[in-house]
XYZ file of C-alpha atoms in Angstrom:
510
model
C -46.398 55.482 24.570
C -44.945 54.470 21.329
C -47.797 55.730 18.753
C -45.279 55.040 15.583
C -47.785 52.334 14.087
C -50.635 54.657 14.263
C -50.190 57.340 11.186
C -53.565 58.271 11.125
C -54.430 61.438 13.301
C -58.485 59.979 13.766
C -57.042 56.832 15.120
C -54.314 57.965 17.309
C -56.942 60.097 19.291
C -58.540 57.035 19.966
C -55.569 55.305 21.809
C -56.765 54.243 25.206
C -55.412 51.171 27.712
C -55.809 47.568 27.609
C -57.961 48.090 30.938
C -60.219 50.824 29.125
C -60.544 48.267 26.554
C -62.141 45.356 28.583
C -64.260 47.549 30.367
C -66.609 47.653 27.100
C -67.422 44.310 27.134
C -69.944 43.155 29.189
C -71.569 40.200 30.498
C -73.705 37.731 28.300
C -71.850 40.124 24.894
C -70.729 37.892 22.002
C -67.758 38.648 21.160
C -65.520 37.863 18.160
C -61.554 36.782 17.703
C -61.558 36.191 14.155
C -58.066 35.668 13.701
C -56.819 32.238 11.857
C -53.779 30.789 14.831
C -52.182 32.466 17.998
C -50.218 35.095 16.504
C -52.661 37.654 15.887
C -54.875 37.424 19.313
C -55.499 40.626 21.269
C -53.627 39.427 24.307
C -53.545 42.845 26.269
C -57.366 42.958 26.335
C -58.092 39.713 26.776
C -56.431 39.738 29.718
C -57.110 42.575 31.145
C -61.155 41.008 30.999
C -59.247 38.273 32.669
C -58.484 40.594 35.418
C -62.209 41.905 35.861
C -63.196 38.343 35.916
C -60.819 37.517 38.773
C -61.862 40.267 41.109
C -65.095 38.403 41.094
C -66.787 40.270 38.536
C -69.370 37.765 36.260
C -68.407 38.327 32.864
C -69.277 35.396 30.356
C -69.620 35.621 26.607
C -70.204 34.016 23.470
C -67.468 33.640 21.514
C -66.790 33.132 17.688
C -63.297 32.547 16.747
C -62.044 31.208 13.586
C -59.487 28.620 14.922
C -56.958 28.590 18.228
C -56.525 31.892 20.290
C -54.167 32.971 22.429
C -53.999 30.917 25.787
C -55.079 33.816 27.973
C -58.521 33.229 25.635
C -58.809 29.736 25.068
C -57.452 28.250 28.392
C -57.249 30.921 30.995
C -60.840 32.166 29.772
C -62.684 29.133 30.021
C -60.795 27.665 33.086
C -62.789 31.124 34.725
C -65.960 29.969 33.288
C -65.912 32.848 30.956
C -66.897 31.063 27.674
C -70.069 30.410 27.290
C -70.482 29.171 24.121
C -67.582 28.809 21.458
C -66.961 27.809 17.013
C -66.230 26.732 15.244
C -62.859 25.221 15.751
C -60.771 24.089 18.427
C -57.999 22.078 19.061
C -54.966 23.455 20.501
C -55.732 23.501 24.113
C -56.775 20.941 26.668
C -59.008 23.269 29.099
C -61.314 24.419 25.885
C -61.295 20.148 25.002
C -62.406 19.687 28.448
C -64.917 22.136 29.083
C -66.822 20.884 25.804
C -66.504 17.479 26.636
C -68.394 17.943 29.879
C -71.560 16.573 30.747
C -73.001 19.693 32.263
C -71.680 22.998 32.598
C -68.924 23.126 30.464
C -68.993 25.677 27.102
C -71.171 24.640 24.384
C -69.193 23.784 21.427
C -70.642 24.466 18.205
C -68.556 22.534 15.272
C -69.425 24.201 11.825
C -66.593 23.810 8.914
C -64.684 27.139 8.705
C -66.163 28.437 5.227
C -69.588 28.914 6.731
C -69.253 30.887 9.701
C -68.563 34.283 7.226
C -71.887 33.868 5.953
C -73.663 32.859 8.895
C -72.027 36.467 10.108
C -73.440 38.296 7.225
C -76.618 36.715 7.309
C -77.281 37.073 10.966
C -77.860 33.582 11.425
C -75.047 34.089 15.071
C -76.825 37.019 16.061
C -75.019 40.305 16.055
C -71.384 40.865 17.788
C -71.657 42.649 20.028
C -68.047 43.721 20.258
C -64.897 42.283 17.715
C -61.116 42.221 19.128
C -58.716 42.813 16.224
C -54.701 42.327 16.367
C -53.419 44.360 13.686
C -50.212 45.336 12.719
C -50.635 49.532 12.370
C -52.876 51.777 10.544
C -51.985 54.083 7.551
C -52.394 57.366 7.474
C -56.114 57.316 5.596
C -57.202 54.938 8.048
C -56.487 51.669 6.196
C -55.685 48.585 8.977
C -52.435 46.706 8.636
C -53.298 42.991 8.638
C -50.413 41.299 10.564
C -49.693 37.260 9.911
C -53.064 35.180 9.666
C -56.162 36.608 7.887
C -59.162 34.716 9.477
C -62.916 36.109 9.014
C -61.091 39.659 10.283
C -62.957 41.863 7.186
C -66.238 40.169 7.440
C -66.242 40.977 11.525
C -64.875 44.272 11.189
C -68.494 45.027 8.914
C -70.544 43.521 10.819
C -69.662 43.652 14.498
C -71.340 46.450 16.219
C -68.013 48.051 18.001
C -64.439 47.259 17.428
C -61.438 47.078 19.727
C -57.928 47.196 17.816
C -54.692 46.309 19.572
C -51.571 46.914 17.613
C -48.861 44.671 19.057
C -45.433 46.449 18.282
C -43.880 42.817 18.082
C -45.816 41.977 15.022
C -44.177 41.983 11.541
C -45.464 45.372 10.168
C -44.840 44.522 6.841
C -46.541 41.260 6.659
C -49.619 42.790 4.988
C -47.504 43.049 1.609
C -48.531 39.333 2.108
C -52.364 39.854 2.487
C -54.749 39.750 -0.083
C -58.118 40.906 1.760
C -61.428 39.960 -0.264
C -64.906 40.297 0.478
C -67.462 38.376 -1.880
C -70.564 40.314 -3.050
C -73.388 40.222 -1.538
C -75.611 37.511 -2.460
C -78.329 36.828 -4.362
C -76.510 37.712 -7.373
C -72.505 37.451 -6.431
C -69.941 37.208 -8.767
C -67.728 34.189 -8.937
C -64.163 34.898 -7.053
C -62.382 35.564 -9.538
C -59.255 32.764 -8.749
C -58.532 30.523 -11.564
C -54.914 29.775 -10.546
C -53.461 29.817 -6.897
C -51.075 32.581 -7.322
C -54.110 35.178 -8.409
C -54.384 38.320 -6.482
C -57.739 39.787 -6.017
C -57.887 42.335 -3.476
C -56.654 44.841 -1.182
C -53.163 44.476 1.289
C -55.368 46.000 4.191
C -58.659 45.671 5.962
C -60.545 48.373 6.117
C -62.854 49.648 9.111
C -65.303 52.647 9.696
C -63.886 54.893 12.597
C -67.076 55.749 14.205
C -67.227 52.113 15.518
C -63.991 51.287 17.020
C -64.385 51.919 20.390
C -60.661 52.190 20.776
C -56.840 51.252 20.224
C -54.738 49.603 22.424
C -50.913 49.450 22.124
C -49.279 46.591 23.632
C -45.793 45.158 23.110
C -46.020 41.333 23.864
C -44.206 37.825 22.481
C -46.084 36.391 19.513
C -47.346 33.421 20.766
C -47.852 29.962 18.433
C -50.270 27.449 20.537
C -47.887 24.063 21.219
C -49.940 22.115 18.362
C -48.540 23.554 15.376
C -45.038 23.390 16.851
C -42.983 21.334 14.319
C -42.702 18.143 13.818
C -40.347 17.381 10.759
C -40.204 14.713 8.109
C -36.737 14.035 9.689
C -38.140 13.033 12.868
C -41.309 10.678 11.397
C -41.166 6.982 12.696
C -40.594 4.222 9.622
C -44.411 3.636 9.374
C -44.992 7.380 8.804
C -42.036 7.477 5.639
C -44.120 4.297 4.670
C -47.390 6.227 4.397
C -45.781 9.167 2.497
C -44.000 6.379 -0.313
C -47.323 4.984 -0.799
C -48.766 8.034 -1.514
C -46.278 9.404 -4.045
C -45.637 6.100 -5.643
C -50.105 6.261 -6.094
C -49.733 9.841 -7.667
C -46.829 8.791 -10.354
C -49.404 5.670 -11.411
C -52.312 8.421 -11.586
C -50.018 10.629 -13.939
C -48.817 7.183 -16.035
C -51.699 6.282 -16.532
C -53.135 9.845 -17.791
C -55.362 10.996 -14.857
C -52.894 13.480 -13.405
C -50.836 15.967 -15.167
C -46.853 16.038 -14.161
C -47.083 19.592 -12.577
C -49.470 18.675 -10.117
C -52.651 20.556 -9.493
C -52.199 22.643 -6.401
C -51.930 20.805 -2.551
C -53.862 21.524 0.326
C -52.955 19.907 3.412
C -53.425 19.507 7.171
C -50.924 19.593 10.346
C -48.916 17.214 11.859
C -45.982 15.402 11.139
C -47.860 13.133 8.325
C -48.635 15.551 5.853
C -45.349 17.340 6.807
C -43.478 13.702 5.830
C -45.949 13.347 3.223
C -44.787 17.373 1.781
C -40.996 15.981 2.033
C -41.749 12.765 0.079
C -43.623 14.985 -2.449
C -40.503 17.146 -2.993
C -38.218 15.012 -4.045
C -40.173 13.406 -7.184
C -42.387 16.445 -8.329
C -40.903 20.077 -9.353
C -43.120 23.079 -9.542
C -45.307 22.543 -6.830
C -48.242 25.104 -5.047
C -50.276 24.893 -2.343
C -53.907 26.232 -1.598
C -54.576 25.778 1.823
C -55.891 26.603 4.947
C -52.490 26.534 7.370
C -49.376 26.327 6.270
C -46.845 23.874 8.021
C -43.198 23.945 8.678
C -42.128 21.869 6.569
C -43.795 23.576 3.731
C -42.711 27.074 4.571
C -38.876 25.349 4.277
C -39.273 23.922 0.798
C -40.325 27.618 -0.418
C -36.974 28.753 0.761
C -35.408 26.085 -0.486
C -37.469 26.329 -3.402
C -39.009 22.959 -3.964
C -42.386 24.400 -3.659
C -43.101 27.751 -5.148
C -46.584 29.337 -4.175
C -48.095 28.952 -1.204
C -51.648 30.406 -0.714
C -52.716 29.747 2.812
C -55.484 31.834 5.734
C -52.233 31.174 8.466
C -49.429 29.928 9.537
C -49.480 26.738 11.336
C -45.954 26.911 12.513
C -42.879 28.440 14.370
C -39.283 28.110 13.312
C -36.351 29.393 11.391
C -38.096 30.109 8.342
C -40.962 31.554 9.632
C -39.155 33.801 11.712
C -37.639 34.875 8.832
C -40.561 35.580 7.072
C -42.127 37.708 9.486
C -38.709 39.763 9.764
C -38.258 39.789 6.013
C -41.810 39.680 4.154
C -40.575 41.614 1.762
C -38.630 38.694 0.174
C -41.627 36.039 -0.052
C -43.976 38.370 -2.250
C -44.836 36.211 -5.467
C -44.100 33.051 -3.138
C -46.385 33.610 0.045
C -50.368 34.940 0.319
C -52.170 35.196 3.135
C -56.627 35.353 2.164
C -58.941 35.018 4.389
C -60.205 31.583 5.549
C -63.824 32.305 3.286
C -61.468 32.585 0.442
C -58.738 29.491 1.211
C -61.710 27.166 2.233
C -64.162 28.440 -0.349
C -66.644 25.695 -2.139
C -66.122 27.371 -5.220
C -62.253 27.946 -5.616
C -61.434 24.643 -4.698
C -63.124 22.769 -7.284
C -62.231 25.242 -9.601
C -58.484 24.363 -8.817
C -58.818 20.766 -8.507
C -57.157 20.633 -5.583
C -55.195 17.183 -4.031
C -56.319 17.336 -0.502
C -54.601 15.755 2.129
C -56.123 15.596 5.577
C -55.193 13.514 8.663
C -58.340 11.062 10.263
C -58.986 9.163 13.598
C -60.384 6.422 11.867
C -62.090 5.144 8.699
C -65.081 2.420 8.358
C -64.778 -0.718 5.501
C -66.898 1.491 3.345
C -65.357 5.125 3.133
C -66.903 6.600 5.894
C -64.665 9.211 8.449
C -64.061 9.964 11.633
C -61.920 13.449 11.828
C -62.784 14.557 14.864
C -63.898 12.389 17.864
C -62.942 9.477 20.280
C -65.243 6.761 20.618
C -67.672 8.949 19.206
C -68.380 11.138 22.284
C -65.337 13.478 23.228
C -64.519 15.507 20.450
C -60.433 16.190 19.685
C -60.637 19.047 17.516
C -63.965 19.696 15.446
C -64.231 19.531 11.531
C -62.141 22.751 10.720
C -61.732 22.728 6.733
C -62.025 18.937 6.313
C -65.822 19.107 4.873
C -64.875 22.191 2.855
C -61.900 19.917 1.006
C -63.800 16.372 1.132
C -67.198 18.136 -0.968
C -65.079 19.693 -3.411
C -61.598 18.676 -4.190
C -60.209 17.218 -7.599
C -58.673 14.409 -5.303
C -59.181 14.143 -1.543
C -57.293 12.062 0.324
C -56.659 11.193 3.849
C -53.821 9.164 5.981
C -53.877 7.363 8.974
C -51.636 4.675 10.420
C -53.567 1.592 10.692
C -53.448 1.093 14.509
C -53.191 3.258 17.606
C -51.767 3.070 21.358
C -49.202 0.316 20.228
C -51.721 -1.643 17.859
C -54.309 -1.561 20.642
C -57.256 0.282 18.206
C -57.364 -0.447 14.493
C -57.982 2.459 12.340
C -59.861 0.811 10.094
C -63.313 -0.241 11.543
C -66.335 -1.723 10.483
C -68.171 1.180 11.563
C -66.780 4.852 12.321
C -67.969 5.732 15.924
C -68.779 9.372 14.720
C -68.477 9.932 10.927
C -67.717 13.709 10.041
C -66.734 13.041 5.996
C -69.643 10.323 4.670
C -69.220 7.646 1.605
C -70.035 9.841 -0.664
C -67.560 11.573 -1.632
C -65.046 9.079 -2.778
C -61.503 9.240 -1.888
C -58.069 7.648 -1.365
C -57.044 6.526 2.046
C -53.439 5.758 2.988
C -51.835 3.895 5.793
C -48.260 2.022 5.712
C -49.967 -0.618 4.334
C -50.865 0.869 1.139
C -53.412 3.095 -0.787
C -57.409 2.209 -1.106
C -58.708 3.517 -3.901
C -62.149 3.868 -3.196
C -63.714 6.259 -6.673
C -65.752 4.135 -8.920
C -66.377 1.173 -6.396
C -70.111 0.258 -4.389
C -69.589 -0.135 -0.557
C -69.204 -4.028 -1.077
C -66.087 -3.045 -3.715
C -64.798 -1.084 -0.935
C -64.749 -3.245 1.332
C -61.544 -5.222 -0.009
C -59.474 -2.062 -0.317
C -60.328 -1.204 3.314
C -59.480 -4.474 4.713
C -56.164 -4.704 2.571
C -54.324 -1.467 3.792
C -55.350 -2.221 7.305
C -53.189 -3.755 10.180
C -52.474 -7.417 9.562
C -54.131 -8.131 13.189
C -57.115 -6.502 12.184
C -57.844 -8.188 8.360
C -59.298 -11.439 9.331
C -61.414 -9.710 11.842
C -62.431 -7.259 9.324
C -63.494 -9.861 6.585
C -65.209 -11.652 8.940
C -67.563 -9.390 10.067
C -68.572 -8.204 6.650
C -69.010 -12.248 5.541
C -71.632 -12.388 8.878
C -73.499 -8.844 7.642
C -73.379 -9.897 3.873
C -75.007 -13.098 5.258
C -77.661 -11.371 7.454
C -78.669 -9.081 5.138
C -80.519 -11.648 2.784
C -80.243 -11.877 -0.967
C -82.360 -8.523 -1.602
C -81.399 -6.059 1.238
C -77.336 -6.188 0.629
C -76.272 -3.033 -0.625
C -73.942 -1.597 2.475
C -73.915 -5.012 4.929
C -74.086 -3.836 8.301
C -74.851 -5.500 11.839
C -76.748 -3.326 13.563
C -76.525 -4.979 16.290
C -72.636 -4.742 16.059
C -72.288 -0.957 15.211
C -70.351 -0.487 18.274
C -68.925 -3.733 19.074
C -65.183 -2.589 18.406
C -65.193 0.655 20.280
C -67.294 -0.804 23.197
C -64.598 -3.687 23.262
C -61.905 -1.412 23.283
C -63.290 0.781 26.201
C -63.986 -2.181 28.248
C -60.844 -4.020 27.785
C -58.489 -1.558 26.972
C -58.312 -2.871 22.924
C -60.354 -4.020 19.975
C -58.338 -7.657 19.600
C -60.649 -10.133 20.447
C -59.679 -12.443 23.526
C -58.612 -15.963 22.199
């Protein structure tokens, strides 16, 4: 067995197998992943639990994550019914979609934003962990843990989880922890502000750090990194007109906002979320601002690029949402991306207090968005969820500007994204914010709902606007003269979505 990660004697007597491993975990156990993405999940134990569980063996748990898990966790786990209950974040695989979508029976989703579940650890509020799985990349010779590529809640489980299972995967990048900076915020009442006033500040340690006595063991393993098929890339080069169109409204909104004085040239730092949008969007950015950073949860593609190429120059970020050239050579070469590249944990990258310190410009993808501000992130039709909140509340409550994009229709102009009422809102009215399709940019800060309503109806889908105005002429109308402040037809709340489900769109029928 190759023990050359392992440089502490203490730890390398507790080397046992994956099977010795899963044998500590027992049924009805909550048990924690807290790695940020695919490439750090335990994949030797977790499927060696697998095994038990397909002998015949009942074995379900509770599981707390911090976002998508290896697929031998989040599909091959809950296709065996082993998932009981599972947060806060999902959206990578279909089976872990399904099961929480299901009527009866499946896993019970629970959908916090990513900031709070460290606290809710801490505080007890999840009930204790039983047992935490840790991917690591080796261990020093005083004991120190070698974080490998995506931070997570990993400190804040290794304290408080009752026993810990490490697996050291000898395909990890070793030297990715140069990247890490590994905080813990005081204890509260009475903690200290983090201490980040700029996105490039370092304020901890390179390693986590674990007491001995309560990791039950190590297990070595030597296995592919895996990246779950969402974050694969999809570039700027590939993005259909519409997308481009989004993207030119947005940059050509940010030079007005520095014209006209409320936006410095070097931008304040960027935060964004996946997909090909905000990877277009990133591209766009690039060409007409120098200097940029990023603060931000996950860390696309596209990003990761312009640091080589050097069009952006810090990125702070809890993972990396993304597999290609440049992240391969990261992980082979980490080395080369200190000053440029951090990796802090998801508490610290999604943290209330940091990002309005920073100001950040958010820039977050939605399903759909009402005629007053209100957003859907998360569900169809208001029932099956897609995803869950992740970081979006963290970003909407507390960035200098949020903003979010959306193309004004979907399935071929057969749903309009902009609705008169959101079928489940996850980001409310009030906090105001600038939503772009390929129609333009609504500008919704310093407007009442019935100010908003013209933005909303302008940047959406020519098929939609008459519809649009016309239902908020008939709820103006209904309201009276003294009860007008948001129109609404409550009778009508659903109207589009119920269309749409029974007739396959929301265009009315001539």
């Amino acid at each position: 067995m190759n023990l050359s990660r392992i440089e502490s004697p203490v730890f390398r007597e507790k080397v046992i197998t994956a099977e010795q491993a899963a044998s500590y975990i027992k049924d009805g156990m909550t048990v924690s992943v807290p790695h940020f993405i695919c490439y750090d999940s335990p994949v030797s134990t977790a499927r060696a639990l697998l095994g038990r569980r397909n002998t015949g063996e009942k074995i379900e748990v509770k599981l707390i994550s911090a976002a998508s898990c290896t697929p031998v966790i989040d599909e091959d786990w809950t296709n065996a019914g082993m998932i009981k209950s599972f947060m806060p974040y999902t959206q990578a695989h279909s089976s872990v979609r399904k099961s929480a979508n299901t009527a009866e029976g499946g896993l019970n989703f629970m959908d916090y934003r990513l900031s709070l579940i460290p606290e809710y650890i801490r505080s007890g509020y999840l009930g204790d962990i039983d047992v935490a799985l840790v991917s690591i990349a080796g261990i020093t010779e005083d004991g120190k843990l070698k974080p490998s590529v995506c931070a997570g809640y990993t400190q804040t489980v290794l304290n408080c989880a009752k026993k810990v299972i490490l697996e050291i995967n000898l395909q990890s990048s070793e030297g990715m922890y140069r990247l890490h900076d590994v905080y813990e915020p005081d204890a509260r009442p009475g903690r200290k502000p983090i201490p980040i006033t700029r996105a490039t500040d370092v304020i901890g340690s390179h390693f986590y750090t674990c007491d001995p006595d309560k990791v039950l063991g190590v297990v070595i393993t030597d296995e592919p990194l895996f990246l779950s098929p969402m974050w694969y890339p999809l570039t700027a080069d590939a993005a259909p007109p519409e997308v481009k169109q989004i993207a030119k409204n947005f940059v050509n909104f940010l030079q007005i906002e520095i014209a006209e004085g409320r936006m410095s040239e070097k931008l304040p730092p960027i935060q964004t979320g996946g997909g090909m949008v905000a990877g277009t969007v990133l591209r766009e950015m690039g060409k007409h601002f120098k200097g940029m950073e990023m603060y931000t949860e996950a860390v696309l593609e596209d990003a990761m690029d312009m640091v080589r190429e050097g069009s952006i120059d810090f990125i702070s970020t809890a993972g990396f949402g993304c597999a290609g050239d440049t992240t391969d050579h990261i992980l082979k070469h980490p080395e080369e991306y200190e000053g440029k590249l951090m990796v802090r944990p998801v508490e610290i990258s999604n943290n209330p207090e940091v990002i309005r310190r920073l100001g950040l410009i958010t820039m977050n993808n939605i399903v759909e968005a009402d005629i007053y501000g209100n957003i859907n992130s998360s569900h169809v039709n208001g029932t099956s969820v897609i995803s869950g909140i992740g970081g979006a509340l963290d970003f909407a409550q507390n960035a200098g500007l949020p903003c979010y994009f959306t193309l004004s229709t979907a399935k071929k102009g057969a749903l309009s994204c902009i609705v008169p009422s959101c079928s489940h809102i996850d980001i409310t009215e009030h906090e105001p914010c600038i939503i772009v399709t390929e129609y333009g940019v609504a500008d919704l800060r310093n407007k009442s709902p019935k100010q908003r309503v013209a933005e909303m109806v302008r940047i959406a889908h020519p098929d939609y606007r008459p519809m649009l105005q016309e239902y908020y002429d008939r709820a103006l109308e209904s309201c009276g003269p003294d009860k007008a402040h948001t129109p609404v037809l409550l009778e009508e709340l659903g109207a589009w979505h119920i269309r749409a489900r029974d007739n396959g769109s929301m265009l009315q029928k001539d």
